[in-house]
Coordinates of C-alpha atoms and ligand atoms in Angstrom, one line a residue:
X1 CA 34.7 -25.2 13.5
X2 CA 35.6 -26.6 10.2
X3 CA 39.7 -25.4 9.7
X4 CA 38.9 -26.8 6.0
X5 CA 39.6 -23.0 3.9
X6 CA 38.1 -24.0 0.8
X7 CA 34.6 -24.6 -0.3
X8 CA 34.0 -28.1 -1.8
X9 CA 31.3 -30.2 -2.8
X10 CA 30.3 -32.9 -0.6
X11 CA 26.3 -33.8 -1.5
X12 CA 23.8 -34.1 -3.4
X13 CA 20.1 -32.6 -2.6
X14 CA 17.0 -33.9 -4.6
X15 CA 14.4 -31.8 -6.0
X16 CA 11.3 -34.2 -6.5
X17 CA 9.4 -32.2 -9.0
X18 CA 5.9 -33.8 -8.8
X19 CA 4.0 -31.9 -11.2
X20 CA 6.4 -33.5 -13.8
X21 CA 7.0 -36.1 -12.4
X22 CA 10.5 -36.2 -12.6
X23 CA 13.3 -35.2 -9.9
X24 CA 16.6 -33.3 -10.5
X25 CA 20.0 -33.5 -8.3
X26 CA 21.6 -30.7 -7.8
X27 CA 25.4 -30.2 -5.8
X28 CA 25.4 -29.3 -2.4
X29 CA 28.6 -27.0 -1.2
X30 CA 30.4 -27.1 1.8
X31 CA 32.4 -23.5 3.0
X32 CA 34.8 -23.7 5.8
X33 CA 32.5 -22.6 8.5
X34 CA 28.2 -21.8 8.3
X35 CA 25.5 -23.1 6.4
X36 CA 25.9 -25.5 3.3
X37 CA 25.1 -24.1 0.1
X38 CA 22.5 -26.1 -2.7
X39 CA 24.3 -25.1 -6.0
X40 CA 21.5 -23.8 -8.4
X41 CA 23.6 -22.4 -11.4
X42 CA 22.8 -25.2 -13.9
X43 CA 19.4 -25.1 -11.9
X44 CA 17.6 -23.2 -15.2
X45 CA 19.0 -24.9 -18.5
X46 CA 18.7 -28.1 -16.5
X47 CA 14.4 -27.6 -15.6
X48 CA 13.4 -25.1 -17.1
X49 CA 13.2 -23.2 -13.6
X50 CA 14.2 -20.1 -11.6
X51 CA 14.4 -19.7 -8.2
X52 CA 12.3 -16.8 -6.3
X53 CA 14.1 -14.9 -3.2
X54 CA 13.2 -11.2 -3.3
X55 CA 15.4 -9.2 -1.0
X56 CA 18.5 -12.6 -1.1
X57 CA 16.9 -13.9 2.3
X58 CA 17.9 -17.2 1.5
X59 CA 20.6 -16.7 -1.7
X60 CA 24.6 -17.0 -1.3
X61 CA 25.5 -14.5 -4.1
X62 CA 29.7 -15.1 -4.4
X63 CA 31.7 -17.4 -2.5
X64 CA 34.1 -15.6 0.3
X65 CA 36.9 -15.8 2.4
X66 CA 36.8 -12.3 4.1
X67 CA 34.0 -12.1 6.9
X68 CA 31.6 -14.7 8.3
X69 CA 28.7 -13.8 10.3
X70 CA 26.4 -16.4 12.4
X71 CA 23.6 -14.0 13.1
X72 CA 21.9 -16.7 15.2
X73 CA 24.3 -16.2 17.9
X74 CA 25.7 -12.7 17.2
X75 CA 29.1 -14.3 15.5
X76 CA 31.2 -11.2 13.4
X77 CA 35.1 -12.8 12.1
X78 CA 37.2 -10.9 9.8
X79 CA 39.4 -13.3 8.2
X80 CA 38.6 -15.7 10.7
X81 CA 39.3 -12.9 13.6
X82 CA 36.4 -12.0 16.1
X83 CA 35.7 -8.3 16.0
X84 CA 35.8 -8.3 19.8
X85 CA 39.6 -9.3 19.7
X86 CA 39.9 -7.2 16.6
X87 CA 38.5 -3.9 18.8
X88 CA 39.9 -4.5 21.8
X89 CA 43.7 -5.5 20.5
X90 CA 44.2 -4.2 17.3
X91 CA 43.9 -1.1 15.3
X92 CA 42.4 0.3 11.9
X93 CA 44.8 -0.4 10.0
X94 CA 45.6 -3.6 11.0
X95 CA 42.5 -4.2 10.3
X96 CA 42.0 -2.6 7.0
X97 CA 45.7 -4.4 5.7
X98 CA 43.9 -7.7 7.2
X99 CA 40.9 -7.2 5.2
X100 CA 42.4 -6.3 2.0
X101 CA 45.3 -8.6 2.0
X102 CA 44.0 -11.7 4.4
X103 CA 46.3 -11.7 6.8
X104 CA 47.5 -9.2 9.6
X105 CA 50.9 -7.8 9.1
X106 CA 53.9 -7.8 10.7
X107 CA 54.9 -5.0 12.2
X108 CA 57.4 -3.7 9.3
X109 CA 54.4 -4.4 7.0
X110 CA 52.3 -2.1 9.4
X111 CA 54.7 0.6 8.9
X112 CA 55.1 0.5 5.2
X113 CA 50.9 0.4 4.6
X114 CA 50.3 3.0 7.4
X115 CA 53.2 5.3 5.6
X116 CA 51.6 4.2 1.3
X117 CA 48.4 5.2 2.8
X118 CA 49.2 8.3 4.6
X119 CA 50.8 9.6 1.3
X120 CA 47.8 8.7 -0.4
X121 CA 45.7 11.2 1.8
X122 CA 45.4 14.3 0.0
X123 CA 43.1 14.9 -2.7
X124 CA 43.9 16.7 -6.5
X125 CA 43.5 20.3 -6.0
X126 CA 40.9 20.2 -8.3
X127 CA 38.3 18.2 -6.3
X128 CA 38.4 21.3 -4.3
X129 CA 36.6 23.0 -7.0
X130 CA 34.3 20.0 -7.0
X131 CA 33.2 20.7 -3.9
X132 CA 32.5 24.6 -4.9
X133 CA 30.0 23.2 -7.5
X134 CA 27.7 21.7 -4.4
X135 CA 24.8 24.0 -2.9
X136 CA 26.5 24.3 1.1
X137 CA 23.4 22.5 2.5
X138 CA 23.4 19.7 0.2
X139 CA 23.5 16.2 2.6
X140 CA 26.9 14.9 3.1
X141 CA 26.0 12.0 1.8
X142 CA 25.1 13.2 -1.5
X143 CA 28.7 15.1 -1.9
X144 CA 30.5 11.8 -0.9
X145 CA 28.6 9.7 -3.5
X146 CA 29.5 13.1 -6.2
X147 CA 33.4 13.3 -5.3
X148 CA 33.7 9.4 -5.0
X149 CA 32.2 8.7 -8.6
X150 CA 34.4 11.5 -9.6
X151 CA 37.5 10.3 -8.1
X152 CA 37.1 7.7 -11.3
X153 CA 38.2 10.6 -13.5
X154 CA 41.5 11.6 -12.0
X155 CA 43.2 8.4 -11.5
X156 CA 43.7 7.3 -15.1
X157 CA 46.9 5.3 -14.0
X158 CA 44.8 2.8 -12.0
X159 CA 41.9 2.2 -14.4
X160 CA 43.4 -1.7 -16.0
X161 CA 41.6 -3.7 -13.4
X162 CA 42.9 -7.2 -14.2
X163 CA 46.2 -5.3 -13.3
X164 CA 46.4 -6.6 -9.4
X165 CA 48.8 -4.1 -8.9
X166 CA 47.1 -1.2 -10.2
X167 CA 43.8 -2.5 -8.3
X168 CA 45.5 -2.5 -5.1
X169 CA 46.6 1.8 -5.9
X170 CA 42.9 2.3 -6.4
X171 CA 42.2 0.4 -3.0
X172 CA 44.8 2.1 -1.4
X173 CA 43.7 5.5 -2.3
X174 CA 40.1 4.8 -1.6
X175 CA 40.8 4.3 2.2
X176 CA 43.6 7.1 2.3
X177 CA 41.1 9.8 0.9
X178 CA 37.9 8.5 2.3
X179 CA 38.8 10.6 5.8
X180 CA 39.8 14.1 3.6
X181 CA 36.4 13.2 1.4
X182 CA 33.9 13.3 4.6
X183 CA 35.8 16.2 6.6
X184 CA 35.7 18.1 3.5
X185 CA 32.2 17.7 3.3
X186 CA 31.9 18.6 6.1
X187 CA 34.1 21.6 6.0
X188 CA 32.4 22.8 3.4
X189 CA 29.0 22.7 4.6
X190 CA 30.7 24.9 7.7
X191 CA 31.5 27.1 5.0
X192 CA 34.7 26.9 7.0
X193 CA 38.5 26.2 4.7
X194 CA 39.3 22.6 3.6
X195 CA 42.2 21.7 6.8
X196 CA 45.1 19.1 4.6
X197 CA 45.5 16.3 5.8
X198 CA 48.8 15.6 8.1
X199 CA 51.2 13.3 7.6
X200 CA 52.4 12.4 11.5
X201 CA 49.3 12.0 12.3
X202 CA 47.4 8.4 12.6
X203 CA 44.2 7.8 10.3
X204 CA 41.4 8.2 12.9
X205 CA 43.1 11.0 14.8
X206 CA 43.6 12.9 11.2
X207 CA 40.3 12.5 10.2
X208 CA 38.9 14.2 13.2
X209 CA 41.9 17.1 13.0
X210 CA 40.3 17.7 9.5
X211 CA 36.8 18.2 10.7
X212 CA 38.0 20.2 13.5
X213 CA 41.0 22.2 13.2
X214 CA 40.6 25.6 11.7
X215 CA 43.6 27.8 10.1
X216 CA 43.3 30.3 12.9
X217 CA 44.8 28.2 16.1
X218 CA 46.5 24.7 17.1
X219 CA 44.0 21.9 17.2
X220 CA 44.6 19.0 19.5
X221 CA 43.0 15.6 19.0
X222 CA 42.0 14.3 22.2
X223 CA 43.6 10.8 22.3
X224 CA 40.5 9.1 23.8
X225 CA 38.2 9.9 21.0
X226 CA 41.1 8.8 18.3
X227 CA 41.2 5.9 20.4
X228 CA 37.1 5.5 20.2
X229 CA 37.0 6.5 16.3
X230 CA 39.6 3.7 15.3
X231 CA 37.2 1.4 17.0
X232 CA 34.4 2.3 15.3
X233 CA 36.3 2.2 11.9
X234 CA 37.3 -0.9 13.1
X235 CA 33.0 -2.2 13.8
X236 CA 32.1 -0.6 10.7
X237 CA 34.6 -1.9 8.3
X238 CA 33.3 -5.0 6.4
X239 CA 30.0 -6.9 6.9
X240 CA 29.5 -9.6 4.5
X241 CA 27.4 -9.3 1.6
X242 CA 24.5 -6.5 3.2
X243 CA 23.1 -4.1 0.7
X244 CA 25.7 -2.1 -0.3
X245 CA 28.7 -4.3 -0.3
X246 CA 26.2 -6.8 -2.8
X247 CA 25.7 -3.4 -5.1
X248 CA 29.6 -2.8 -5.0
X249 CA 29.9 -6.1 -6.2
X250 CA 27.5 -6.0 -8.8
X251 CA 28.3 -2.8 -10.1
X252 CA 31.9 -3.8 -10.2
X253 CA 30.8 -7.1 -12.2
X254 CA 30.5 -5.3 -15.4
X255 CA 34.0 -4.3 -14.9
X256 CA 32.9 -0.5 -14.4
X257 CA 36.0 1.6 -12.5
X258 CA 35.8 0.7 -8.9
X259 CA 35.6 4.8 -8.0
X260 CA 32.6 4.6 -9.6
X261 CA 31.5 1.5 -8.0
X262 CA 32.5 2.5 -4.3
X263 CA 30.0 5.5 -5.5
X264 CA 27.2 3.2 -5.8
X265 CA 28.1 1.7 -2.2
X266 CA 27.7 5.1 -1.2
X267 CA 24.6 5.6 -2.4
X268 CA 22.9 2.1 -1.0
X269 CA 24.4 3.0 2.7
X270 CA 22.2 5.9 2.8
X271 CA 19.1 4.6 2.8
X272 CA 17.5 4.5 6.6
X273 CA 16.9 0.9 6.4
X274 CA 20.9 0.6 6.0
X275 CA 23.6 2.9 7.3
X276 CA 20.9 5.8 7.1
X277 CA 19.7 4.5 10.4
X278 CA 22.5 5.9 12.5
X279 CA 21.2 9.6 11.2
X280 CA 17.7 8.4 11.8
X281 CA 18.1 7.2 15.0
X282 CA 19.2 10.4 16.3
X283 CA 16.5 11.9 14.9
X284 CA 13.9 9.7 16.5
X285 CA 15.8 9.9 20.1
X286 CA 15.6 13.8 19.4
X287 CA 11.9 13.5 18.8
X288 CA 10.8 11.1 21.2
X289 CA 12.7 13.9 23.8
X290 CA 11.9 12.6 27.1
X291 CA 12.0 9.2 28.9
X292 CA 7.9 9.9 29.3
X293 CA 7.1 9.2 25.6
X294 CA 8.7 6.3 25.0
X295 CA 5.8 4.2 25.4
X296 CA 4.2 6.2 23.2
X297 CA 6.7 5.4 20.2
X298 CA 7.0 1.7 21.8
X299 CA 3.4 1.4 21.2
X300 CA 3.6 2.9 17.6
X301 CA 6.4 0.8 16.7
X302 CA 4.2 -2.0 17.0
X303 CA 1.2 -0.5 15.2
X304 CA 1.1 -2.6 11.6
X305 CA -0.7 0.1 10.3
X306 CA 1.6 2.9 11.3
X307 CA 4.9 3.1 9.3
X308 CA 7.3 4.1 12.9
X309 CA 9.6 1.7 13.4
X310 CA 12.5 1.9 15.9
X311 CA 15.5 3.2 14.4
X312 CA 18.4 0.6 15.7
X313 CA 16.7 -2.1 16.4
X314 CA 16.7 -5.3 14.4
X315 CA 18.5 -6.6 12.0
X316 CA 18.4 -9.0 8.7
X317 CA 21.2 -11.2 10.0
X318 CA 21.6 -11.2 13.5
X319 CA 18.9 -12.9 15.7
X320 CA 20.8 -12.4 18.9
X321 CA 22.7 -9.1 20.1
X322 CA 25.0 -7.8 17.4
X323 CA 28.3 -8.2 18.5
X324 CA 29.4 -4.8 17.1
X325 CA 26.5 -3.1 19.2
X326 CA 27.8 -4.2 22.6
X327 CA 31.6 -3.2 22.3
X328 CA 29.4 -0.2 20.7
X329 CA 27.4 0.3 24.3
X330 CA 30.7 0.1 26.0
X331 CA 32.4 2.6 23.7
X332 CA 29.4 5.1 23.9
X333 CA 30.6 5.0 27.8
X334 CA 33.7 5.7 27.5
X335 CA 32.9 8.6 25.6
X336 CA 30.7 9.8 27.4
X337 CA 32.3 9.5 30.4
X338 CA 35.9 11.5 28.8
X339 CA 33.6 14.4 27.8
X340 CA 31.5 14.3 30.7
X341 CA 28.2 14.4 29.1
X342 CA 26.6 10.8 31.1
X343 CA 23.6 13.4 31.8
X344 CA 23.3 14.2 28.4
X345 CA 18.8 13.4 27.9
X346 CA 19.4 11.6 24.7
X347 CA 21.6 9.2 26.3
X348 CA 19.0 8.7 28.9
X349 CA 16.4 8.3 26.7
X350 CA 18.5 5.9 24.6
X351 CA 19.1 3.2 27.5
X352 CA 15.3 3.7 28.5
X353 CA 14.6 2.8 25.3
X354 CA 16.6 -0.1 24.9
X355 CA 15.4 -1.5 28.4
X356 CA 11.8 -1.4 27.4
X357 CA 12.4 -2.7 24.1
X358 CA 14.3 -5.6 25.1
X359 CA 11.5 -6.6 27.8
X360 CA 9.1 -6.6 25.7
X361 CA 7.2 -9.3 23.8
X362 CA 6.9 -7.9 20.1
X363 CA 10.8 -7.3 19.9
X364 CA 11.6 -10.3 22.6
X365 CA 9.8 -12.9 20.3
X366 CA 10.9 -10.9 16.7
X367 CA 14.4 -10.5 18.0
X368 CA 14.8 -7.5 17.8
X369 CA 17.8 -6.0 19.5
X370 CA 19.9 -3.0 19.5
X371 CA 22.0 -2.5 16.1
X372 CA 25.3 -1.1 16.0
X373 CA 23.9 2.0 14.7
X374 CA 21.7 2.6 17.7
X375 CA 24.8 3.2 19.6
X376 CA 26.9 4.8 17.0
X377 CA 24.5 7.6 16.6
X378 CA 24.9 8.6 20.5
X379 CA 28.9 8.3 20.3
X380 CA 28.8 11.0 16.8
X381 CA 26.6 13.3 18.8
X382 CA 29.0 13.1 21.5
X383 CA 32.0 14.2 19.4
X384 CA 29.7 17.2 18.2
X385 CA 29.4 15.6 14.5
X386 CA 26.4 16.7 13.1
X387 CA 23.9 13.9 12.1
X388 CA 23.7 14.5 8.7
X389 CA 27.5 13.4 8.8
X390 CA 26.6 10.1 10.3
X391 CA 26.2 8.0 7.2
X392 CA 29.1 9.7 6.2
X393 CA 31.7 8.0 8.8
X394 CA 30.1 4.6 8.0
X395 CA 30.8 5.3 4.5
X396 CA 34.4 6.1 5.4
X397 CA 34.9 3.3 7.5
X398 CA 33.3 0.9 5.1
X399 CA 35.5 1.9 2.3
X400 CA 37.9 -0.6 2.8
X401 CA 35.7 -3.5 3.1
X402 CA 34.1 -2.9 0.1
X403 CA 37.0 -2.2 -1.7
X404 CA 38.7 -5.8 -0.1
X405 CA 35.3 -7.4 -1.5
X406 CA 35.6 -5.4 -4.9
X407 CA 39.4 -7.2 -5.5
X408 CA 38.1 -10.2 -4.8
X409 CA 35.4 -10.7 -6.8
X410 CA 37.6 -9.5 -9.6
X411 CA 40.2 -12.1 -8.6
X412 CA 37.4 -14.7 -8.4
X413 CA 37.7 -17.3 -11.7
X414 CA 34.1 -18.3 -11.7
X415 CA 33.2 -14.4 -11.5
X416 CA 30.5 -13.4 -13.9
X417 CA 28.2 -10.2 -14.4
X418 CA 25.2 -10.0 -12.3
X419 CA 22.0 -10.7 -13.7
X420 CA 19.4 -11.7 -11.8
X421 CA 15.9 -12.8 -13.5
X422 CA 12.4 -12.8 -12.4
X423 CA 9.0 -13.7 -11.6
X424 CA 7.0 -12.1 -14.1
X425 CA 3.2 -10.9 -13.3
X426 CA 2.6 -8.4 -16.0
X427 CA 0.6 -8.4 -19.1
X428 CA 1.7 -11.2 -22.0
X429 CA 1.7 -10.3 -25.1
X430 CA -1.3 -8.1 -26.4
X431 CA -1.9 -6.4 -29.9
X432 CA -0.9 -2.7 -30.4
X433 CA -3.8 0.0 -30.1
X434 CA -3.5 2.9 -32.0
X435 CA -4.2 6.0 -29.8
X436 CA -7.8 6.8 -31.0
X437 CA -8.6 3.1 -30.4
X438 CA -7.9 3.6 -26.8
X439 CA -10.4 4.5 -24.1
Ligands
LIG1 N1 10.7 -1.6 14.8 C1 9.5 -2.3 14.9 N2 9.2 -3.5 14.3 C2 10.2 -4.0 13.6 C3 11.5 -3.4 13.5 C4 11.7 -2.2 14.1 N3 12.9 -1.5 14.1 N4 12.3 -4.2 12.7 C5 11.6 -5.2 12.3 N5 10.3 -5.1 12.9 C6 9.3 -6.2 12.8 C7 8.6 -6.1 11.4 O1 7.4 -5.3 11.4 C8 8.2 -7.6 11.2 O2 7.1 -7.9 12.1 P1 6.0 -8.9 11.6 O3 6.7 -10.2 11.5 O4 4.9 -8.9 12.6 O5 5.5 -8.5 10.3 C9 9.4 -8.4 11.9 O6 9.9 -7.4 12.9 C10 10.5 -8.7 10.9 O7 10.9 -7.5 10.2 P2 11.4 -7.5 8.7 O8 11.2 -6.1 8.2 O9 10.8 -8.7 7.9 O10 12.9 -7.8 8.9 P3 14.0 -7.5 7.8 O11 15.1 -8.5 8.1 O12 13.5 -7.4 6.4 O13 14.5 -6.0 8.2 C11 15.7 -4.2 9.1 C12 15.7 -5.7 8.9 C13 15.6 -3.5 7.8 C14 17.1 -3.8 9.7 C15 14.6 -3.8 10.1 O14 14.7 -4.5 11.3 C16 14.5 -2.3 10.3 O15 13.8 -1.6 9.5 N6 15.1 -1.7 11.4 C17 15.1 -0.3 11.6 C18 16.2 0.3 10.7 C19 17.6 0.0 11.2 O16 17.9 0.1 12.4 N7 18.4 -0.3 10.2 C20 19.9 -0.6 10.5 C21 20.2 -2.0 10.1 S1 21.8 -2.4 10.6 C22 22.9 -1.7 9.4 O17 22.6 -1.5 8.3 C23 24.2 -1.4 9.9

């Protein structure tokens, strides 16, 4: 690995353009680590041309320093720290101070973030009435993206966001209220009181005593499942620039408040093809039902003119096993195994699942392997968190990497709005009919 930390020009690449006969040079950009980069900005007012990459499956849209992913063999660092290390040795946040400020911290700057977020946690009493406003069965998803866009009107003290400091209140009380946002959600679905957050207690382990406890007796957090929840905080936290991180970042490129930008991350994650597919994944292990009709789906899956596809497998940027999805596998064990369910049928048909699918031939030669939401999904149900919450915890846990990606973007010199053009196909210009003209 290059230990080089900043990106730099090193080349040149030549575009021979025959059909003008004429060719253009254009920069090439070395990072510290991954695939060089052909610089393209000047690439318009110097030929006249744009490039064409629907769905960015070839485009570097910002230059970063927070996480690199080699998808090709199932590589995940967070500034420059593999996630396996990260789960095994470290904590939330750890990992959310590492994230945010590039560094881990020593253990008196632990203490001080773990106590500035904890006394971020509670929410204005009048989100509360926020909440009253929702219909109790709306999705959980829908009330975090509502409450999170209109966190951006109570925190008028944080709104100058070339003010570092006042950027880093709004990150910090994203990721301390992200946990009393989801349970509330939850809570109030239930139809059951809000529970307040609690100050001894650590982030993971208050989140689940707010979806939990009720008024009425003492709740206790079973350590194992705090334990398993900080870990998948930790898997969940940052992911480069996937759907919604990339519409954080261009929302927040207009210099729009970053509640209201976080609200738009929301919104992206909930789709099935993103962090929708922990939810859906459930569903389809609840469907499918028994071992015996995998084959069926397997077989369906495969069918190009059927739209099935199985949820938690594949992935745009991993080729190989995601890295998140086997400490996930391991996890979903442990779990399992704590609240003795390892004869629960989904499970069951889960690892069936997976061991057909990775046998055979359509998802050996398209790579397709498990996702971390395949196993995330299993772990949830575990915990008896309804699945419409799913997307909700991914939300939560994502928070503070979008937040980290939001700051630095914002920090970034060369940082411009996003506008993207395009490959026009429609009509050119054509002279106005009036109506009775028109057949
Ligand atoms: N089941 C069956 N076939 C699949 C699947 C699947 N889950 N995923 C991809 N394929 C097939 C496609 O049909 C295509 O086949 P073809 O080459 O014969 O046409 C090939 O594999 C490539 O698929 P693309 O759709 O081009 O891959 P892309 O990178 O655009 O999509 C995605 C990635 C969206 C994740 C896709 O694999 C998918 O829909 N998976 C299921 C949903 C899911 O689990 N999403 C979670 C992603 S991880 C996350 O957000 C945390």
């Amino acid at each position: 690995m290059n230990e080089k930390n900043a990106a730099t020009q090193h080349a040149h690449m030549t575009l021979v353009d025959h059909a003008r006969g004429t060719s253009y040079d254009m920069p090439v950009i070395r990072g510290s680590v991954g695939p060089d980069v052909i610089d393209i900005r000047h690439l318009y007012t110097d030929t006249g041309y744009f490039t064409f990459d629907p769905g960015f499956t070839s485009t570097g849209s910002c230059e970063s320093k927070i996480t690199f992913i080699n998808g090709e063999e199932g590589i995940l660092l967070y500034r420059g720290y593999a996630i396996q290390d990260l789960a095994e040795h470290s904590d939330f946040m750890e990992v959310a101070y590492l994230l945010l400020k590039g560094e881990l911290p020593t253990a008196a700057e632990k203490t001080k973030f773990e106590h500035d977020i904890t006394y971020h946690s509670m929410l204005h009493e009048q989100i509360a009435y926020l909440y009253r406003g929702f219909r109790r069965d709306a999705h959980p998803m829908a009330v975090m993206c509502g409450v999170v866009g209109a966190l951006s009107a109570f925190y008028h003290d944080s709104l100058n966001i070339s003010d570092p400091r006042q950027r880093m209140i709004a990150s910090y009380r994203l990721v301390a209220k992200m946990p009393t946002i989801a349970a509330w959600a939850y809570k109030y679905a239930m139809g059951q009181p809000f529970i307040y957050p609690r100050n001894e207690m650590r982030y993971a382990e208050n989140f689940l005593h707010m979806m939990f406890a009720t008024p009425c007796e003492t709740y206790k957090v079973n350590p194992i499942l705090a334990k398993a929840m900080d870990r998948i905080l930790i898997l969940h936290a940052d992911h480069e620039q996937n759907a919604s991180t990339s519409t954080v970042r261009l929302a927040g490129s207009s210099g729009a408040n970053p509640f209201a930008c976080i609200a738009a991350g929301i919104a992206s994650l909930w789709g099935p093809a993103h962090g929708g597919a922990n939810e859906a994944v459930l569903n389809m292990l609840t469907k499918i039902g028994d071992k015996r009709h995998i084959p069926d789906y397997i077989r369906r899956a495969k069918d190009k003119s059927d739209s099935f596809r199985l949820m938690g497998f594949g992935h745009r940027v991993y080729k190989n096993y995601d890295p998140r999805a086997s400490i996930m596998r391991r996890t979903a064990h442990e779990v399992l195994g704590e609240l003795d369910k390892t004869d629960d049928p989904l499970l069951e048909v889960a690892m069936e699942l997976e061991r057909i699918a990775l046998s055979d031939e359509y998802f050996v030669e398209r790579r397709l392997y498990p996702n971390v939401d395949f196993y995330s999904g299993i772990i949830f149900k575990a915990m008896e968190i309804p699945t419409a919450m799913f997307t909700a915890l991914f939300a939560l846990a994502r928070t503070v990497g979008w937040i980290s990606q939001w700051n630095e973007m914002i920090e970034d010199p060369s940082q411009k709005i996003g506008r993207p053009r395009q490959l026009y196909s429609g009509q050119g210009l054509r002279p106005f009919k009036p109506i009775h003209q028109r057949m």
